[in-house]
mmCIF file of C-alpha atoms and ligand atoms in Angstrom:
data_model
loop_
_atom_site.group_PDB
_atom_site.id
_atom_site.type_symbol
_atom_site.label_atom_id
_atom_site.label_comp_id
_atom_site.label_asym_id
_atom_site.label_seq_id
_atom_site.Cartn_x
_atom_site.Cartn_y
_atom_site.Cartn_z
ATOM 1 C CA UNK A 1 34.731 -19.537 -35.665
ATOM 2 C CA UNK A 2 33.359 -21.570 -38.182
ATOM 3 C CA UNK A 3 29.706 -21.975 -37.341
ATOM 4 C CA UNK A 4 26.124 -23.722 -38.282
ATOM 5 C CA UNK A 5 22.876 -22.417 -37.276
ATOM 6 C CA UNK A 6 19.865 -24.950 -37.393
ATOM 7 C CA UNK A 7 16.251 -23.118 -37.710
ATOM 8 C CA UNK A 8 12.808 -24.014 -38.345
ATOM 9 C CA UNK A 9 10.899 -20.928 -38.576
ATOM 10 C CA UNK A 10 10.845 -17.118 -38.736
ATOM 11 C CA UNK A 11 14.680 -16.965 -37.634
ATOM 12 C CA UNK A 12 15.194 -13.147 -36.229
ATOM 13 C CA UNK A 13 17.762 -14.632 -34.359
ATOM 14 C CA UNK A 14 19.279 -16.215 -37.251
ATOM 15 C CA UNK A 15 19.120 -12.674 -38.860
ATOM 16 C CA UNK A 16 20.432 -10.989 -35.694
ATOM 17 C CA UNK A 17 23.554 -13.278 -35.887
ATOM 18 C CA UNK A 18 23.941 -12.543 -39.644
ATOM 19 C CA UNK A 19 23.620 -9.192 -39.134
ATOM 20 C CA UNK A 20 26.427 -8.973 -36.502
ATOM 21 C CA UNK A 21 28.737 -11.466 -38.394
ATOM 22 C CA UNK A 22 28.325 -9.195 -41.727
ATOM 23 C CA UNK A 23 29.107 -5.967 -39.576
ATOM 24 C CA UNK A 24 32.292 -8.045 -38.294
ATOM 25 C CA UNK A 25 31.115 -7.535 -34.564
ATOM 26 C CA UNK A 26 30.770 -11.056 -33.768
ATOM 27 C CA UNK A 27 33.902 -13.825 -34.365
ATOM 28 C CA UNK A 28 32.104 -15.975 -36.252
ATOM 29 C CA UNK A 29 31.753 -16.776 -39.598
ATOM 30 C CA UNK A 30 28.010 -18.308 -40.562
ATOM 31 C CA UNK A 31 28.569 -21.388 -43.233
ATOM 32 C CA UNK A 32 25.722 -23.244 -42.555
ATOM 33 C CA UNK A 33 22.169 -22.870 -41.612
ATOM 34 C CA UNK A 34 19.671 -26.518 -41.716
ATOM 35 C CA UNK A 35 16.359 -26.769 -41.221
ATOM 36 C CA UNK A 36 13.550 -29.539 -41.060
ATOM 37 C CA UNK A 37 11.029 -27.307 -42.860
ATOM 38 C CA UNK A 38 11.456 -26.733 -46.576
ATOM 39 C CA UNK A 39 9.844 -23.275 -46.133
ATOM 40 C CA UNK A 40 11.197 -21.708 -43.180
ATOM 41 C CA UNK A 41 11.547 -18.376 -43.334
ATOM 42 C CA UNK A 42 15.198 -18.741 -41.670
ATOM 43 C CA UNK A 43 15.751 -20.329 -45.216
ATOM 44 C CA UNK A 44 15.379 -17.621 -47.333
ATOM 45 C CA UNK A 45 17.381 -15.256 -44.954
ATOM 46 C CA UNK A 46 19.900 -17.734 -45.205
ATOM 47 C CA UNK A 47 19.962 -17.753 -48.955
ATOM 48 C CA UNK A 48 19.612 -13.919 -49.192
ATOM 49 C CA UNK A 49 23.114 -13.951 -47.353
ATOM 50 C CA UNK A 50 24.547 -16.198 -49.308
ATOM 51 C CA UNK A 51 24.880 -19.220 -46.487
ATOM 52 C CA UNK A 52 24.913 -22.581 -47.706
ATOM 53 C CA UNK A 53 21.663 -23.946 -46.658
ATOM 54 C CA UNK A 54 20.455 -27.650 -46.833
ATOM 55 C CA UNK A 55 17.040 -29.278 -45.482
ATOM 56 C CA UNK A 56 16.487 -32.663 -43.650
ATOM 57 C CA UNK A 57 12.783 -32.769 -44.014
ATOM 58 C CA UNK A 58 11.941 -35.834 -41.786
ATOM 59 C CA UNK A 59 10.074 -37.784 -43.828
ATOM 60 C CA UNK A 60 12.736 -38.336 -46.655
ATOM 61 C CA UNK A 61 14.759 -40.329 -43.849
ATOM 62 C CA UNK A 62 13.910 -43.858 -42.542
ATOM 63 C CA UNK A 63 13.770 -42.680 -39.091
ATOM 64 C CA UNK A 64 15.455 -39.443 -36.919
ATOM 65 C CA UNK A 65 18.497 -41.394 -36.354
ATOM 66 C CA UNK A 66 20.151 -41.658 -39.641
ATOM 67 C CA UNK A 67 18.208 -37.649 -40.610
ATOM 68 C CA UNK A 68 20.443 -36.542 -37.665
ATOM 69 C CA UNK A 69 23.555 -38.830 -38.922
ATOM 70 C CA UNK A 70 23.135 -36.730 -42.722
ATOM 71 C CA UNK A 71 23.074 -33.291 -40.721
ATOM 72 C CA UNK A 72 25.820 -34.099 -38.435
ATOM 73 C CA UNK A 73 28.140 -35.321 -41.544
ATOM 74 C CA UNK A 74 26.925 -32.195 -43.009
ATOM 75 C CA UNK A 75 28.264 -30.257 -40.440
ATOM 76 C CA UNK A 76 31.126 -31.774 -40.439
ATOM 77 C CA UNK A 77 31.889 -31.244 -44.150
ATOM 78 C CA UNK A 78 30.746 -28.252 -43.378
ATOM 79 C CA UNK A 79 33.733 -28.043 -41.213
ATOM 80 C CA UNK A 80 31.690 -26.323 -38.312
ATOM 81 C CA UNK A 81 32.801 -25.514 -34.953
ATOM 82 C CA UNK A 82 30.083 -24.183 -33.102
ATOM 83 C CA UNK A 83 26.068 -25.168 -33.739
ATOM 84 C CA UNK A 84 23.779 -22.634 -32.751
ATOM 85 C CA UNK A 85 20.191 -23.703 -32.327
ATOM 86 C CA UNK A 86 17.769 -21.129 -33.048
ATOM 87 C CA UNK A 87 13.930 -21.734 -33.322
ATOM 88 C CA UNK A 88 15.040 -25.336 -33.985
ATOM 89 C CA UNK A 89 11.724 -27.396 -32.779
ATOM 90 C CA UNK A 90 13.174 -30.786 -32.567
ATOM 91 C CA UNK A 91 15.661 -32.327 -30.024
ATOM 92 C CA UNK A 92 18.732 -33.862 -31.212
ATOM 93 C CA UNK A 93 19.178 -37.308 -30.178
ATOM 94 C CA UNK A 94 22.087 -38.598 -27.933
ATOM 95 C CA UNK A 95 24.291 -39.924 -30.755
ATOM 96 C CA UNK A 96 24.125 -36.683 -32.462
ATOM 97 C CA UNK A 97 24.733 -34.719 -29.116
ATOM 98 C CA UNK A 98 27.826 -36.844 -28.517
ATOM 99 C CA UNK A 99 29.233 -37.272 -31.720
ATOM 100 C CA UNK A 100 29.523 -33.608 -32.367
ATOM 101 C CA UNK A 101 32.784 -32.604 -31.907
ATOM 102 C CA UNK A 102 31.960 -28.929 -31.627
ATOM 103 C CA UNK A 103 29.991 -26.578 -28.877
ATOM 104 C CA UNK A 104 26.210 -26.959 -29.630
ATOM 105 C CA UNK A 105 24.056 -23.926 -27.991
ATOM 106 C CA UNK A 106 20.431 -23.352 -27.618
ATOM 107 C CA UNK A 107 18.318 -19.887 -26.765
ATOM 108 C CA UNK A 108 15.208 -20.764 -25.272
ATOM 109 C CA UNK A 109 12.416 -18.243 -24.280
ATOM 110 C CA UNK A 110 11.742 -18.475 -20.577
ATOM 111 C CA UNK A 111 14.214 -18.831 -17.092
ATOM 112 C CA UNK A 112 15.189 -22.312 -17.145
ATOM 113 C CA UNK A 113 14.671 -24.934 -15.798
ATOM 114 C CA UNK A 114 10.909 -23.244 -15.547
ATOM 115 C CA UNK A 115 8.917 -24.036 -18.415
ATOM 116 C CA UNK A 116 10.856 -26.132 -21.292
ATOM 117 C CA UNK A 117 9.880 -27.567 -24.395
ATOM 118 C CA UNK A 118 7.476 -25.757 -26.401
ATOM 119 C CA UNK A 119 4.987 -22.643 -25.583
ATOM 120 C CA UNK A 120 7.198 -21.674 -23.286
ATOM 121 C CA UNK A 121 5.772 -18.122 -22.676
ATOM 122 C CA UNK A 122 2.146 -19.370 -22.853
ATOM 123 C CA UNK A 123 3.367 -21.933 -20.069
ATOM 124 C CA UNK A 124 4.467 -18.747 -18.340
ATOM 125 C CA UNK A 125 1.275 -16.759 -18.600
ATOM 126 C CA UNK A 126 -0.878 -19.963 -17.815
ATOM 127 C CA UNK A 127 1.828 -20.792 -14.334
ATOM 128 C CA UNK A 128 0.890 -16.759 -13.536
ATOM 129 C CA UNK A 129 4.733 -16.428 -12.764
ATOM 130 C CA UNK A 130 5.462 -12.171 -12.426
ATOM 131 C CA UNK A 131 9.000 -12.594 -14.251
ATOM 132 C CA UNK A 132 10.253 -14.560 -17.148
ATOM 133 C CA UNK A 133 12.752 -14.173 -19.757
ATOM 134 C CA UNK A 134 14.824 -16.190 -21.671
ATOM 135 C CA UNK A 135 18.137 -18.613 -20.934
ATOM 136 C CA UNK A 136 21.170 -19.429 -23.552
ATOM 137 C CA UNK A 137 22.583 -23.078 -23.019
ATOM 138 C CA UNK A 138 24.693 -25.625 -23.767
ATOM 139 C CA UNK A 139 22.496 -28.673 -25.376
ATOM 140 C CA UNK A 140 22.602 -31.460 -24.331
ATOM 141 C CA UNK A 141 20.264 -35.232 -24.770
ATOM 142 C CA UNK A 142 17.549 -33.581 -22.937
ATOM 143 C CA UNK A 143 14.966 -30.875 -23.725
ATOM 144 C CA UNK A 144 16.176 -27.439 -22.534
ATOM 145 C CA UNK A 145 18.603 -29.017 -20.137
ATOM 146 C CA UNK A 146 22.070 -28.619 -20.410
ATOM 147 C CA UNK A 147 24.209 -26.366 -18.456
ATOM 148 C CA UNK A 148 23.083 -22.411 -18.520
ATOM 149 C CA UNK A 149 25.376 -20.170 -19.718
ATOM 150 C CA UNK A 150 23.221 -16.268 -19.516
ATOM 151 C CA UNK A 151 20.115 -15.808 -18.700
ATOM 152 C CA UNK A 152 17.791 -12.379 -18.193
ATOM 153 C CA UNK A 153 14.571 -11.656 -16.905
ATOM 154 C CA UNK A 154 11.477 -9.224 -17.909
ATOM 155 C CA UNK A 155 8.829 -8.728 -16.504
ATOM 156 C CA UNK A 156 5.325 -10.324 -17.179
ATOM 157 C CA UNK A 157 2.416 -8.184 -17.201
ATOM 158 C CA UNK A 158 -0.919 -7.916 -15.924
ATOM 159 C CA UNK A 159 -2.105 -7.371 -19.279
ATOM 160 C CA UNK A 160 0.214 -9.582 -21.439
ATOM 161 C CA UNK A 161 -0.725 -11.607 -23.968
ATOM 162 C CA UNK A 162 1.675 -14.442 -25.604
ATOM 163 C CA UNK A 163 2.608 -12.421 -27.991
ATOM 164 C CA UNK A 164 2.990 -9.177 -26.087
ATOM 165 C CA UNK A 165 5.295 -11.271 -23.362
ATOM 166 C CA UNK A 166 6.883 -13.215 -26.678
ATOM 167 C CA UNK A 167 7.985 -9.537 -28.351
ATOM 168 C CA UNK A 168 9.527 -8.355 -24.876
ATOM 169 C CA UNK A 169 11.605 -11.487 -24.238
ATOM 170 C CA UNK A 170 12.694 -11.508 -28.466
ATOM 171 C CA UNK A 171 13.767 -8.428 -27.789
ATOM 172 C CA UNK A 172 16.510 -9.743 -25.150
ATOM 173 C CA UNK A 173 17.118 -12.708 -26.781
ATOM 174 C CA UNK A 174 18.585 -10.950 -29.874
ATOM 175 C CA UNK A 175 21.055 -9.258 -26.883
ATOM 176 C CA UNK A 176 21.729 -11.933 -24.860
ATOM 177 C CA UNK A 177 22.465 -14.725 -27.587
ATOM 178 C CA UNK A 178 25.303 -13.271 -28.916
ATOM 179 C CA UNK A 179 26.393 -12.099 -25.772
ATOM 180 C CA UNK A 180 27.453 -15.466 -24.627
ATOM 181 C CA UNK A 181 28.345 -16.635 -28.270
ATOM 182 C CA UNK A 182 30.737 -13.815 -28.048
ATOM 183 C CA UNK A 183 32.233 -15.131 -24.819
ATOM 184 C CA UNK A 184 32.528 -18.589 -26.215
ATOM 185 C CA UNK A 185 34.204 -17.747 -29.172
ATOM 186 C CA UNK A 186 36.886 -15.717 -27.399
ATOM 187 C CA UNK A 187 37.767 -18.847 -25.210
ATOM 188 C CA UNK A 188 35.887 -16.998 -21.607
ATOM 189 C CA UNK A 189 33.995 -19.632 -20.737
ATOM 190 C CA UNK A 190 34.331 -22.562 -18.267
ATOM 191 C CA UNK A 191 32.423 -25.266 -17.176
ATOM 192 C CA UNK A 192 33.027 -26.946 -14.776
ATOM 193 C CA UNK A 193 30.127 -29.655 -14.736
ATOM 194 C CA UNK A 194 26.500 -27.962 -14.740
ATOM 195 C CA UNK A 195 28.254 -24.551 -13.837
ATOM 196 C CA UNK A 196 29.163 -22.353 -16.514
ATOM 197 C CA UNK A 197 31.350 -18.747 -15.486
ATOM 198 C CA UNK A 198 32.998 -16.194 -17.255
ATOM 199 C CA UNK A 199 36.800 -16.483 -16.755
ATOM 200 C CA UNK A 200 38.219 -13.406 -15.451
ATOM 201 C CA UNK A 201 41.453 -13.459 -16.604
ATOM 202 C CA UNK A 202 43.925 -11.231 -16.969
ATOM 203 C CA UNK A 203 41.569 -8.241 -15.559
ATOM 204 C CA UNK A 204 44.583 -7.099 -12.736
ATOM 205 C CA UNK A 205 41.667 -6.603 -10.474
HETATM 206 C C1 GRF B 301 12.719 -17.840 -30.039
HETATM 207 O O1 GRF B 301 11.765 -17.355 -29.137
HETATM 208 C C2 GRF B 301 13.655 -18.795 -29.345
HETATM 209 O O2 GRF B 301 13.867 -18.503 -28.007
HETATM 210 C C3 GRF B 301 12.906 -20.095 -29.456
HETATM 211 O O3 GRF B 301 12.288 -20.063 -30.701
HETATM 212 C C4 GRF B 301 12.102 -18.712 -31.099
HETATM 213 C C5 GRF B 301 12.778 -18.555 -32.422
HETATM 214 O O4 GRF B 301 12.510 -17.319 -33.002
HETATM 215 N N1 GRF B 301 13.805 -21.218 -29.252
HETATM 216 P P1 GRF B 301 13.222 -16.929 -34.352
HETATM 217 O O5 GRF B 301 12.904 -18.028 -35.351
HETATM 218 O O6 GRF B 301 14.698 -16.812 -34.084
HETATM 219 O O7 GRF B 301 12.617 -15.630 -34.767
#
């Protein structure tokens, strides 16, 4: 499956998915990875792996709406089929969301729908919740909204800090992204409006 990753930062899970693409362990085939910041970090990993990379830095556009119109024909050209988000800190707007014509998925540190947007594990230490953990989804207009498709918990500490609870629930993400990319890519998923299951098919049991 064709696909497009858009990152803005340190992108481990960018890496994560290059990583099992390279090693031919995940159906997909990475051939393009945007960002809004000139120097993320996701960038250069990108580059180092030979991914055609582009940047929409915001302020070389008249406003979001036609940045996101250049990234989607991008995409397009780019003839991608599935648009992972990962570490992407901006929400696409509705007329990018609905004139994709391809899957777009988001990993998102914490159980949703507790504790979107950003900070999300901060949010979690500051609620005092006992469990979080981290949520893959479909995108959709809204911020961390659309329909779930995995999620898994850890546990949160007495003695966590963000970045103690942050490392635990990386850790998981790096597991459970590609877990349900895998799914999607082999055609196991259904939705059937906010629900998302595996399809059992063909098990005999
Ligand atoms: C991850 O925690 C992800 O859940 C969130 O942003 C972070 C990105 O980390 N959406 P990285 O850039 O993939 O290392």
């Amino acid at each position: 499956m064709r696909t497009g990753v858009l990152a803005s930062g340190r992108g481990s899970n960018l890496q994560m998915f290059i990583d099992l693409a390279q090693k031919g362990e995940l159906p997909i085939e990475l051939v393009a990875v945007g960002s809004d910041q000139a120097g993320a970090q996701a960038l250069a990993r990108a580059r180092s792996a030979g991914i055609p990379v582009r940047v929409f830095t915001p302020a070389d556009y008249p406003s979001p709406h036609t940045r996101e119109e250049s990234l989607l024909t991008w995409l397009q050209e780019r003839q991608v089929e599935l648009l992972l988000l990962a570490g992407y800190m901006r929400i696409l707007g509705e007329r990018f969301v609905q004139g994709a014509d391809f899957p777009i998925l988001n990993i998102h540190p914490s159980l949703l729908p507790a504790f979107p947007g950003l900070h999300a594990q901060r949010q979690a230490l500051d609620y005092g919740v006992k469990v979080s953990g981290c949520t893959v989804h479909f995108v959709d207009e809204g911020l961390d909204s659309g329909p779930i498709i995995a999620q898994e918990a850890v546990p949160v500490l007495p003695q966590d800090t963000e970045e103690t609870l942050s490392a635990r629930i990386l850790t998981v993400e790096h597991r459970l992204y590609p877990e349900a990319v895998r799914l999607l890519a082999s055609g196991q998923l259904e939705r059937s409006g906010r629900r998302v299951a595996e399809r059992k098919s063909g098990s005999g049991h």
